[in-house]
Coordinates of C-alpha atoms in Angstrom, one line a residue:
M13 CA 4.5 -38.8 -29.8
A14 CA 3.6 -39.7 -26.2
R15 CA 1.6 -42.9 -25.5
I16 CA -1.4 -42.0 -23.4
D17 CA -3.8 -44.0 -21.4
A18 CA -6.9 -41.8 -21.7
H19 CA -8.9 -43.3 -18.8
Q20 CA -7.8 -44.5 -15.3
H21 CA -8.7 -43.8 -11.7
F22 CA -7.2 -43.3 -8.3
W23 CA -8.9 -43.6 -4.9
K24 CA -8.4 -44.0 -1.2
F25 CA -11.0 -46.8 -0.7
D26 CA -14.0 -45.9 1.4
P27 CA -16.6 -48.7 1.6
V28 CA -19.4 -46.2 2.1
R29 CA -18.5 -43.7 -0.5
D30 CA -17.3 -46.3 -2.9
A31 CA -20.2 -48.7 -2.4
W32 CA -20.3 -49.4 -6.2
I33 CA -17.2 -51.4 -5.6
N34 CA -19.1 -54.4 -4.2
D35 CA -17.9 -57.7 -2.8
D36 CA -17.8 -59.2 -6.3
M37 CA -15.1 -56.7 -7.0
C38 CA -13.1 -57.5 -3.9
R39 CA -9.8 -57.2 -5.8
I40 CA -10.2 -53.5 -6.1
Q41 CA -11.6 -52.9 -2.6
R42 CA -8.4 -51.1 -1.6
D43 CA -6.4 -47.9 -2.2
F44 CA -5.0 -47.2 -5.6
F45 CA -2.4 -44.4 -5.9
P46 CA 0.1 -43.2 -8.5
E47 CA 2.9 -45.3 -7.0
D48 CA 0.8 -48.4 -7.8
L49 CA 0.3 -47.4 -11.4
A50 CA 3.7 -45.9 -12.3
P51 CA 5.6 -49.3 -12.6
V52 CA 2.7 -50.8 -14.6
L53 CA 2.8 -47.9 -17.1
A54 CA 6.5 -48.3 -17.4
A55 CA 6.2 -52.0 -18.1
N56 CA 3.6 -51.3 -20.8
G57 CA 5.3 -48.4 -22.5
I58 CA 2.7 -45.8 -21.5
D59 CA 4.0 -42.3 -21.0
G60 CA 1.1 -40.5 -19.4
T61 CA -2.5 -40.8 -18.3
I62 CA -5.8 -39.0 -17.9
A63 CA -7.1 -39.5 -14.3
V64 CA -10.9 -39.6 -14.2
Q65 CA -13.2 -38.9 -11.3
A66 CA -14.7 -41.8 -9.4
D67 CA -16.6 -39.8 -6.8
Q68 CA -19.0 -36.9 -7.5
S69 CA -17.6 -34.2 -5.3
E70 CA -15.2 -31.3 -5.7
A71 CA -13.1 -32.9 -3.0
E72 CA -12.4 -35.5 -5.6
N73 CA -11.1 -32.8 -7.9
A74 CA -8.7 -31.5 -5.2
F75 CA -7.5 -35.1 -4.6
L76 CA -6.8 -35.8 -8.3
L77 CA -5.3 -32.4 -9.0
G78 CA -3.0 -32.8 -6.0
L79 CA -1.8 -36.2 -7.3
A80 CA -1.4 -34.7 -10.8
Q81 CA 0.8 -31.9 -9.4
K82 CA 3.1 -34.4 -7.8
N83 CA 3.2 -36.9 -10.6
D84 CA 4.2 -35.7 -14.1
F85 CA 2.8 -38.8 -15.8
I86 CA -0.7 -37.6 -14.9
K87 CA -1.2 -35.3 -17.9
G88 CA -4.8 -34.3 -17.2
V89 CA -7.8 -34.7 -14.9
V90 CA -11.5 -35.2 -15.7
G91 CA -13.3 -33.9 -12.6
W92 CA -16.8 -33.3 -11.4
V93 CA -18.9 -30.2 -10.8
D94 CA -22.6 -29.6 -10.2
F95 CA -23.8 -28.6 -13.6
C96 CA -27.3 -27.8 -12.2
S97 CA -25.9 -25.3 -9.7
P98 CA -26.7 -21.6 -10.2
G99 CA -23.0 -21.0 -9.4
I100 CA -21.6 -23.4 -12.1
E101 CA -19.9 -20.7 -14.1
E102 CA -17.9 -19.5 -11.1
R103 CA -16.7 -23.1 -10.5
L104 CA -15.6 -23.5 -14.1
H105 CA -13.8 -20.2 -13.9
Y106 CA -12.1 -21.3 -10.7
Y107 CA -10.7 -24.5 -12.3
R108 CA -9.1 -22.5 -15.1
S109 CA -6.3 -21.8 -12.6
F110 CA -5.4 -25.5 -12.7
P111 CA -3.9 -26.3 -16.1
K112 CA -4.2 -30.1 -15.7
M113 CA -8.0 -29.8 -15.3
K114 CA -9.1 -30.8 -18.8
G115 CA -12.8 -31.6 -18.5
F116 CA -15.6 -33.0 -16.4
R117 CA -18.1 -35.8 -16.3
H118 CA -21.2 -36.8 -14.3
V119 CA -22.2 -40.4 -13.5
L120 CA -25.2 -40.3 -15.8
Q121 CA -25.3 -44.1 -15.9
G122 CA -26.4 -44.1 -12.2
E123 CA -29.3 -41.5 -12.5
K124 CA -32.8 -42.8 -12.0
D125 CA -33.9 -40.3 -14.7
R126 CA -32.3 -41.9 -17.7
A127 CA -32.7 -38.7 -19.6
Y128 CA -31.0 -36.6 -16.8
M129 CA -28.6 -35.1 -19.3
L130 CA -31.5 -33.4 -21.1
L131 CA -32.7 -31.5 -18.0
P132 CA -32.7 -27.7 -18.7
D133 CA -30.5 -26.9 -15.7
F134 CA -28.0 -29.6 -16.6
K135 CA -27.8 -28.4 -20.2
R136 CA -27.4 -24.8 -19.1
G137 CA -24.3 -25.9 -17.2
I138 CA -22.9 -27.9 -20.1
S139 CA -23.4 -24.9 -22.4
L140 CA -20.7 -23.1 -20.5
L141 CA -18.0 -25.7 -21.0
H142 CA -16.9 -24.6 -24.5
K143 CA -16.4 -21.0 -23.3
Y144 CA -13.7 -22.3 -20.8
G145 CA -12.2 -24.9 -23.2
Y146 CA -13.3 -28.0 -21.2
T147 CA -14.2 -31.4 -22.6
Y148 CA -17.1 -33.6 -21.4
D149 CA -16.9 -37.4 -20.8
I150 CA -20.3 -39.1 -21.3
L151 CA -20.7 -42.1 -18.9
I152 CA -23.8 -44.0 -19.8
Y153 CA -25.3 -47.4 -20.4
P154 CA -26.7 -48.4 -23.8
D155 CA -30.3 -47.5 -22.8
Q156 CA -29.2 -43.9 -22.6
L157 CA -27.6 -43.6 -26.1
E158 CA -30.7 -42.1 -27.7
Y159 CA -30.7 -39.3 -25.1
A160 CA -27.0 -38.9 -25.5
L161 CA -27.4 -38.4 -29.2
A162 CA -29.9 -35.6 -28.6
F163 CA -27.6 -34.1 -25.9
C164 CA -24.6 -34.0 -28.2
Q165 CA -26.6 -32.6 -31.1
A166 CA -27.7 -29.7 -28.8
F167 CA -24.0 -28.6 -28.5
P168 CA -22.3 -29.0 -31.8
E169 CA -19.3 -26.9 -30.7
Q170 CA -18.6 -28.9 -27.5
A171 CA -16.0 -31.7 -27.4
F172 CA -17.6 -34.8 -26.1
I173 CA -16.3 -38.3 -25.5
I174 CA -18.2 -41.5 -24.8
D175 CA -16.6 -43.6 -22.1
H176 CA -16.2 -47.3 -22.4
L177 CA -18.2 -47.6 -25.7
A178 CA -21.3 -46.8 -23.6
K179 CA -20.8 -50.1 -21.8
P180 CA -22.4 -52.6 -24.2
A181 CA -23.8 -55.7 -22.5
I182 CA -21.1 -58.0 -23.9
R183 CA -21.8 -60.9 -21.5
A184 CA -25.5 -60.8 -22.5
N185 CA -24.8 -60.7 -26.2
G186 CA -26.1 -57.1 -26.4
L187 CA -24.4 -56.3 -29.7
A188 CA -27.5 -55.7 -31.9
T189 CA -29.4 -53.2 -29.7
W190 CA -26.2 -51.3 -28.8
K191 CA -25.0 -51.2 -32.4
K192 CA -28.3 -49.7 -33.6
D193 CA -28.0 -46.7 -31.3
I194 CA -24.2 -46.1 -31.2
T195 CA -23.9 -46.0 -35.0
K196 CA -26.1 -42.9 -35.1
F197 CA -23.0 -41.0 -33.8
K198 CA -21.1 -41.5 -37.1
D199 CA -21.8 -38.0 -38.4
Q200 CA -21.3 -36.3 -35.0
S201 CA -17.7 -35.2 -35.7
H202 CA -17.4 -33.5 -32.3
V203 CA -18.1 -36.8 -30.4
H204 CA -15.2 -39.1 -29.7
C205 CA -15.2 -42.6 -28.0
K206 CA -12.9 -44.3 -25.5
V207 CA -11.8 -47.8 -26.4
S208 CA -11.8 -48.7 -22.7
G209 CA -13.7 -50.6 -20.0
I210 CA -14.4 -53.4 -22.4
V211 CA -13.3 -56.5 -20.5
T212 CA -15.5 -55.6 -17.5
E213 CA -18.6 -55.7 -19.6
A214 CA -17.8 -59.2 -20.7
D215 CA -17.7 -62.4 -18.6
W216 CA -14.9 -61.5 -16.1
N217 CA -13.6 -65.0 -15.9
N218 CA -14.2 -66.3 -19.4
W219 CA -14.0 -63.4 -21.9
T220 CA -12.4 -63.9 -25.2
A221 CA -11.1 -61.6 -27.9
D222 CA -13.5 -63.2 -30.4
E223 CA -16.6 -62.0 -28.5
I224 CA -15.2 -58.5 -28.0
Y225 CA -13.8 -57.7 -31.4
P226 CA -17.3 -57.3 -33.1
Y227 CA -17.9 -54.3 -30.8
L228 CA -14.6 -52.8 -31.8
D229 CA -15.6 -53.3 -35.5
V230 CA -18.6 -51.1 -34.8
V231 CA -16.8 -48.3 -33.1
V232 CA -14.1 -48.2 -35.8
D233 CA -16.7 -48.0 -38.5
T234 CA -18.7 -45.4 -36.5
F235 CA -16.0 -43.0 -35.2
G236 CA -13.0 -43.7 -37.4
I237 CA -9.5 -43.9 -36.1
N238 CA -9.3 -40.1 -35.6
R239 CA -12.0 -40.1 -32.9
L240 CA -10.9 -43.2 -30.8
L241 CA -8.8 -43.0 -27.7
F242 CA -7.2 -46.0 -25.9
G243 CA -8.0 -46.2 -22.1
S244 CA -7.2 -49.0 -19.6
D245 CA -9.9 -48.2 -17.0
W246 CA -7.3 -49.2 -14.4
P247 CA -7.8 -50.3 -11.7
V248 CA -11.4 -51.3 -12.5
C249 CA -10.1 -53.5 -15.3
L250 CA -8.4 -55.7 -12.7
V251 CA -11.7 -57.5 -11.9
A252 CA -11.4 -59.1 -15.4
A253 CA -7.8 -58.6 -16.6
E254 CA -4.4 -57.4 -15.8
Y255 CA -3.3 -54.1 -17.3
N256 CA -1.1 -55.8 -19.9
Q257 CA -4.0 -58.1 -20.9
A258 CA -6.5 -55.3 -21.3
K259 CA -3.9 -53.4 -23.4
A260 CA -2.9 -56.4 -25.4
L261 CA -6.5 -57.0 -26.4
I262 CA -6.6 -53.6 -28.1
V263 CA -3.0 -53.8 -29.5
E264 CA -3.8 -57.1 -31.2
Y265 CA -7.0 -55.8 -32.7
F266 CA -5.3 -52.7 -34.2
A267 CA -2.2 -54.6 -35.3
A268 CA -3.5 -54.5 -38.9
F269 CA -3.8 -50.7 -38.8
T270 CA -0.9 -48.5 -39.9
P271 CA 1.7 -47.3 -37.4
G272 CA 0.4 -43.7 -37.9
E273 CA -3.1 -44.9 -37.0
N274 CA -1.9 -46.7 -33.9
E275 CA 0.0 -43.5 -32.8
L276 CA -3.3 -41.7 -33.0
L277 CA -5.2 -44.3 -31.0
F278 CA -2.5 -44.7 -28.3
G279 CA -1.7 -41.0 -27.8
G280 CA -2.2 -38.5 -30.6
N281 CA -6.0 -38.3 -30.3
A282 CA -5.8 -38.0 -26.5
E283 CA -3.2 -35.2 -26.8
R284 CA -5.5 -33.3 -29.2
F285 CA -8.8 -34.0 -27.5
Y286 CA -7.6 -33.1 -24.0
H287 CA -5.2 -30.4 -25.1
L288 CA -2.3 -32.0 -23.3
Q289 CA 1.0 -30.2 -22.9

């Protein structure tokens, strides 16, 4: 079974377009391409990745699909489309000609309307994903979990995955509030969760496994091993940890699980969720 990193990014850095990468994140204010990641994956025993959009444009889709065409280790792409557009179905049909396009996401965490995902036009677009076999990545903050639950309940046949545990406020000791809301997904069998982006929600310079592991306890209890996918969130993780450190954090937590369970977390679940070849 292949070992899959289910969440990473590439970009040609543009300080205007990529303004979210502020000066506090100066380490990643540069280009990141497959040739930068390939040796890191090899050193960490990872066979393939899912490249996820970092810019909300169809130009981003073309960029990532182009990289995927030239680099076999990129097994799938999570892109972006305008779900509120009257022409959404035509765009979804168009991307069926690209086998490595596996799903889509919208940067819901950045929307002023925290319940943006519940807008009728947005939901109409989402309703078409299942028809075309696409997944949907849910990128939110904890304050949006209640809306995300209603959103997922509205589409019981749609394959959803929550990115980065919904970004719990680890550095602010936000366990209790986040736990109350994310545990409500326990009976939503069509909703998965990425064990990714964790170190960046803790204190970048002083995080410890002991403060992070209680959050992993919650997602294991909520989603079970069959609905969890490992992701590095490279290169964003570099603001807080090297790739091997971010991976080791997860490897050490799951060391007590069976080899079969670890195979699911580090590859099997990603292959199944994203329909990887």
